[in-house]
Short mmCIF file of C-alpha atoms in Angstrom, two decimals:
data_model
loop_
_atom_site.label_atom_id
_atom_site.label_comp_id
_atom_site.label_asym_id
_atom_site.label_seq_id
_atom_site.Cartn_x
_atom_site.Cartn_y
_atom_site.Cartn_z
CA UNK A 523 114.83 122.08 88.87
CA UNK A 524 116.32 118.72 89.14
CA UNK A 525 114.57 117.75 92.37
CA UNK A 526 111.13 115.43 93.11
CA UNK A 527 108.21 117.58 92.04
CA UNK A 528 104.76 116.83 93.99
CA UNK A 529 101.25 118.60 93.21
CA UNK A 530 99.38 119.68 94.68
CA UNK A 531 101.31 120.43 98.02
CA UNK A 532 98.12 120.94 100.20
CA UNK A 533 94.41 119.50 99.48
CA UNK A 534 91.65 119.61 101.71
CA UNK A 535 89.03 117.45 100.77
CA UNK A 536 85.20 116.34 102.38
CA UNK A 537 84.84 112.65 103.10
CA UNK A 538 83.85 110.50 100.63
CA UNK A 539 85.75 112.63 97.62
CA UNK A 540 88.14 111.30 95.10
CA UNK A 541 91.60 112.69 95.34
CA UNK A 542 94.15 112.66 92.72
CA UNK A 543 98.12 113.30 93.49
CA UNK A 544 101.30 114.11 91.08
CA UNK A 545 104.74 113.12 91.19
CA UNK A 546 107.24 113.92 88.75
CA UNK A 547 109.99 111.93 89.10
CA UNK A 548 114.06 112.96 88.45
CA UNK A 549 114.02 112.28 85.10
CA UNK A 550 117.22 110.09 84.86
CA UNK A 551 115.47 107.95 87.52
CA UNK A 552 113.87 104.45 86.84
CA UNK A 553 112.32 103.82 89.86
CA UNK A 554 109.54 105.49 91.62
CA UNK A 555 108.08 105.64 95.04
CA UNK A 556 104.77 105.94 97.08
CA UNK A 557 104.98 106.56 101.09
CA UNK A 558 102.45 107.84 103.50
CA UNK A 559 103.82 109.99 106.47
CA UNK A 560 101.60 110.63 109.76
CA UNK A 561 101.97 113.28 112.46
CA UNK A 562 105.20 111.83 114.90
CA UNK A 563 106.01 108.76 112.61
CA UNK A 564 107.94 107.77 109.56
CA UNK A 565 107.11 107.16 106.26
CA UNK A 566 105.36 104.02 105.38
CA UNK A 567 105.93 102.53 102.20
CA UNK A 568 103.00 102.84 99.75
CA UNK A 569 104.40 101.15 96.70
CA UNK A 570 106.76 100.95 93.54
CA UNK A 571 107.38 101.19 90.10
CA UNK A 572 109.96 100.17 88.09
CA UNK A 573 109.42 102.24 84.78
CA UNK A 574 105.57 101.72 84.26
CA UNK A 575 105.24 98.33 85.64
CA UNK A 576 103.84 98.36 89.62
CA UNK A 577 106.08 95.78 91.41
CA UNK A 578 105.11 96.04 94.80
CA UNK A 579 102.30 97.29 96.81
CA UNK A 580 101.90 97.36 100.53
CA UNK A 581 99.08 96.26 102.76
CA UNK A 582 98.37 99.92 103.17
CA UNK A 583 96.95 100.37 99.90
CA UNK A 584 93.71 99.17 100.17
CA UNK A 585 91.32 98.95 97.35
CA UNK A 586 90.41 102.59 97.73
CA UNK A 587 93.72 103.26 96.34
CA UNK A 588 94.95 103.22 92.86
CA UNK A 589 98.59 104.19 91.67
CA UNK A 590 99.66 104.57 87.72
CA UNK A 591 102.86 105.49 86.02
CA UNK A 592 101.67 105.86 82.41
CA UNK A 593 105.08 105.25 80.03
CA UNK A 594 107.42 105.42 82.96
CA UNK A 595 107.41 108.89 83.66
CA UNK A 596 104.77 111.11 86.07
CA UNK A 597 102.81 108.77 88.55
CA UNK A 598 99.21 109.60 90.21
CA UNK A 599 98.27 108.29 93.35
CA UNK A 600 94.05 108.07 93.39
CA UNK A 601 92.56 108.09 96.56
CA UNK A 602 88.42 107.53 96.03
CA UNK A 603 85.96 107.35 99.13
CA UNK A 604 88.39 109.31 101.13
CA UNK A 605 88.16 109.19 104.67
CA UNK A 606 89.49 110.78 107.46
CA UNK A 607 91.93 108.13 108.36
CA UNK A 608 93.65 109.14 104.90
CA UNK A 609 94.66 112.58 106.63
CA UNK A 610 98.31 112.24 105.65
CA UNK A 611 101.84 113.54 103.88
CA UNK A 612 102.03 111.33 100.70
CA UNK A 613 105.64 111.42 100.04
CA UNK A 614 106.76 110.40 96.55
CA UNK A 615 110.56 109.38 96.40
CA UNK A 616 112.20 108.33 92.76
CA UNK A 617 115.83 106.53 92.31
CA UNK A 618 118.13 105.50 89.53
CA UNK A 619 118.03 101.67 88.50
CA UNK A 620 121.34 100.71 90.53
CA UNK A 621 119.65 98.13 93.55
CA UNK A 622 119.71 98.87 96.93
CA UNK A 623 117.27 101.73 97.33
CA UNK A 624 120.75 103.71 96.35
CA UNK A 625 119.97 107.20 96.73
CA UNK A 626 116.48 107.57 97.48
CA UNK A 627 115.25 111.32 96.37
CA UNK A 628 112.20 112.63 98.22
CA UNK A 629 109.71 115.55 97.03
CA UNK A 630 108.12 117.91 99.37
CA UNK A 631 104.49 115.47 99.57
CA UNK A 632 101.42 116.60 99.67
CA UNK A 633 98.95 116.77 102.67
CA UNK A 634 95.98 115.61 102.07
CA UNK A 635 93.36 116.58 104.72
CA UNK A 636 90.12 114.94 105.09
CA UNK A 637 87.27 116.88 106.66
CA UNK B 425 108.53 91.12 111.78
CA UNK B 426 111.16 93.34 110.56
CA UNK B 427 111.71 96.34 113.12
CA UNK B 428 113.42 99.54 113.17
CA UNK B 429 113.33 101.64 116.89
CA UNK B 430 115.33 105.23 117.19
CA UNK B 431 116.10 106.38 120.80
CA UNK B 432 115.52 108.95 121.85
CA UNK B 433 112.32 110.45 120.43
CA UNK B 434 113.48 114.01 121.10
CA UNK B 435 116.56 115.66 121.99
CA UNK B 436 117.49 119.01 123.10
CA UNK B 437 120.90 120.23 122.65
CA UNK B 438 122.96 123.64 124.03
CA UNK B 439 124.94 124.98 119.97
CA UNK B 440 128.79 122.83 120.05
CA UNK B 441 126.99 120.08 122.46
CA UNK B 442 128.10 116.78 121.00
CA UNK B 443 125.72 113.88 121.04
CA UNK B 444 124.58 110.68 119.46
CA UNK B 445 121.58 109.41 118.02
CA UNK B 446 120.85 105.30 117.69
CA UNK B 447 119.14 103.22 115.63
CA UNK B 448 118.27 99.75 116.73
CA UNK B 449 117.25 97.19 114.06
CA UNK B 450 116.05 93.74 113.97
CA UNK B 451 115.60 92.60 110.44
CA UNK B 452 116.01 89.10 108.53
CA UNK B 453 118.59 90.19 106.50
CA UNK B 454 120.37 93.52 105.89
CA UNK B 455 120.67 94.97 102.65
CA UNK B 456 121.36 98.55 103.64
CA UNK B 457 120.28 101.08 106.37
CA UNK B 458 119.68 104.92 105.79
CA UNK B 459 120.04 107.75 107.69
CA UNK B 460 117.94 110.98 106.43
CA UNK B 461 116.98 114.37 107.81
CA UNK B 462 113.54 115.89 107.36
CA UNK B 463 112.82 119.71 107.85
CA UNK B 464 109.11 120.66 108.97
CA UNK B 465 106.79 120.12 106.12
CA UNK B 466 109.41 118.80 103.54
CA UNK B 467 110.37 115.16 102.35
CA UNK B 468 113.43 113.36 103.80
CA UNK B 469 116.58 114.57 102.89
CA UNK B 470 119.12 111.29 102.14
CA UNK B 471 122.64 112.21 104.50
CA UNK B 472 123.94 108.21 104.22
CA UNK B 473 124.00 104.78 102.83
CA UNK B 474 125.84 101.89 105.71
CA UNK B 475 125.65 98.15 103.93
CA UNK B 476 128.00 96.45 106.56
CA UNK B 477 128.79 96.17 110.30
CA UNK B 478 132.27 98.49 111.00
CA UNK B 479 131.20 100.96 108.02
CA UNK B 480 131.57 104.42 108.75
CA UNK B 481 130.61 107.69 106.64
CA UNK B 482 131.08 111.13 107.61
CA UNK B 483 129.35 114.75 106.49
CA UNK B 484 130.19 117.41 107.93
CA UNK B 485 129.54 117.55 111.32
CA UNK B 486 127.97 114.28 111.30
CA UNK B 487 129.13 110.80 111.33
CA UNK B 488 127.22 107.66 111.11
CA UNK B 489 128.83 104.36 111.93
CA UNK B 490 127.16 100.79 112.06
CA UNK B 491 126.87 97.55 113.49
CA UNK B 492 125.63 94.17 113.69
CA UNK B 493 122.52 95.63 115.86
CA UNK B 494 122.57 98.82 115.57
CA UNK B 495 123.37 102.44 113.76
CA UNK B 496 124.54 105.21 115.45
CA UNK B 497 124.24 108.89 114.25
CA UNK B 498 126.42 111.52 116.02
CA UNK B 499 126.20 115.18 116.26
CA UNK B 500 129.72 116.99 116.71
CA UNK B 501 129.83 120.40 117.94
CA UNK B 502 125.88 121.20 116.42
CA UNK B 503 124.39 124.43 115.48
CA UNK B 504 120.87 125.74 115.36
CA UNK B 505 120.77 124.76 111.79
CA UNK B 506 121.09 121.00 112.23
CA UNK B 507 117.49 121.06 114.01
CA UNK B 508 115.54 118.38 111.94
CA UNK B 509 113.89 115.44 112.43
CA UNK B 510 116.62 112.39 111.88
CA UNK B 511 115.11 109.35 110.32
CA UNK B 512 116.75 105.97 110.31
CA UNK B 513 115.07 103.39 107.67
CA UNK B 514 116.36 100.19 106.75
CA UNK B 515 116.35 98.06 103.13
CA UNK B 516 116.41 94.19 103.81
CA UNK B 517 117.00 91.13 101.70
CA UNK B 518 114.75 89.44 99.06
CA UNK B 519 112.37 90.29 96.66
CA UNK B 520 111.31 94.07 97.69
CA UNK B 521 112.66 97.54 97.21
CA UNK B 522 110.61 99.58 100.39
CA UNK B 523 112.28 101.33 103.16
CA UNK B 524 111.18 100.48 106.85
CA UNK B 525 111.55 103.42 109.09
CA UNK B 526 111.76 104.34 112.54
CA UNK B 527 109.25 107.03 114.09
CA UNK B 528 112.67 109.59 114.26
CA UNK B 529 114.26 111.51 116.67
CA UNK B 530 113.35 115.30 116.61
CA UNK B 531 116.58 117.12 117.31
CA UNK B 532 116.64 120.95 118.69
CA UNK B 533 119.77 122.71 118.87
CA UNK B 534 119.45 125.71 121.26
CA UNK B 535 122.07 128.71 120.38
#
């Protein structure tokens, strides 16, 4: 499978638990991706890596939030403290290093649900 | 503030009803604009790539076209199987690599 590979798919969690998500990225592919998808809207841009270095984060990720991308390969998104306003689709989205968001490759997300 | 509004929010077609779907944009400075289609409880799907006004790409029985203002996304001819959610995003200029979507339009083709 040559596709965007997120883990787990679905995770229910209480309030106030650490969550921990997976992307494995096309392997060819550079540059790596972190959106958050509610119920009627788009995706809203989480942050990126280019390799293993973080680049850019978003206002979005709060303190609560942690990403890593150890040696430029699999990243985790950390979520600690959850709450319920976390209840989301975390979308994870990798591309080759050519500019220009050039072929942005989605995975399935996972949706995280905060109870 | 860089701004990207899809119209309409939903849209329900009879199978081999053609239609269009737009994107309106107000950004600082266009890099590129995306169209992409996303199935119930998947990711997005990437259909196109438009980097200038008059640019024009075509997929089967779609066909996205842009300008200065705005993108336009039309449906020839549809079947049930092109029922999706359509999402327009948009890259701009500078020193960032994130996507700015719209909220979508959620497209139902009746057979």
């Amino acid at each position: 499978d040559t596709g965007v590979s997120q883990n787990p798919r679905h995770k229910i969690t209480k309030r106030g638990q650490n969550v921990t998500f997976r992307c494995d990225p096309i392997s060819e592919h550079n540059r790596l991706y972190w959106y958050r998808q509610t119920l009627g809207q788009g995706p809203e841009f989480l942050t990126y890596f280019q390799n293993e270095a973080q680049l850019e984060k978003s206002r979005l990720l709060s303190d609560r939030f942690s990403a890593e991308r150890p040696k430029g390969s699999f990243s985790t998104l950390e979520i600690q403290r959850t709450e319920q306003g976390d209840s989301a689709m975390y979308l994870c989205a990798s591309s080759p290093d050519r500019g220009d968001g050039f072929g942005y490759t989605f995975g399935s997300g996972t949706r995280l649900t905060v109870v | 503030e860089d701004q990207v509004t899809q119209s309409p929010e939903a849209l329900r077609l009879q199978e081999g009803e053609s239609s269009s779907l737009n994107c309106s944009y107000t950004v600082s400075g266009l890099r590129g604009l995306f169209w992409y289609r996303q199935d119930p409880g998947k990711g997005p799907e990437f259909l196109f790539t438009l980097y200038s006004a008059g640019e024009e790409k075509e997929k089967e029985r779609l066909k996205a076209t842009l300008t200065k203002k705005e993108s336009f996304l039309h449906i020839t001819a549809p079947k049930p199987e092109d029922s999706a959610t359509y999402l327009c995003a948009v890259q701009t200029r500078g020193a960032t690599n994130k996507l700015i979507f719209g909220t979508g339009t959620l497209l139902a083709v009746q057979p």
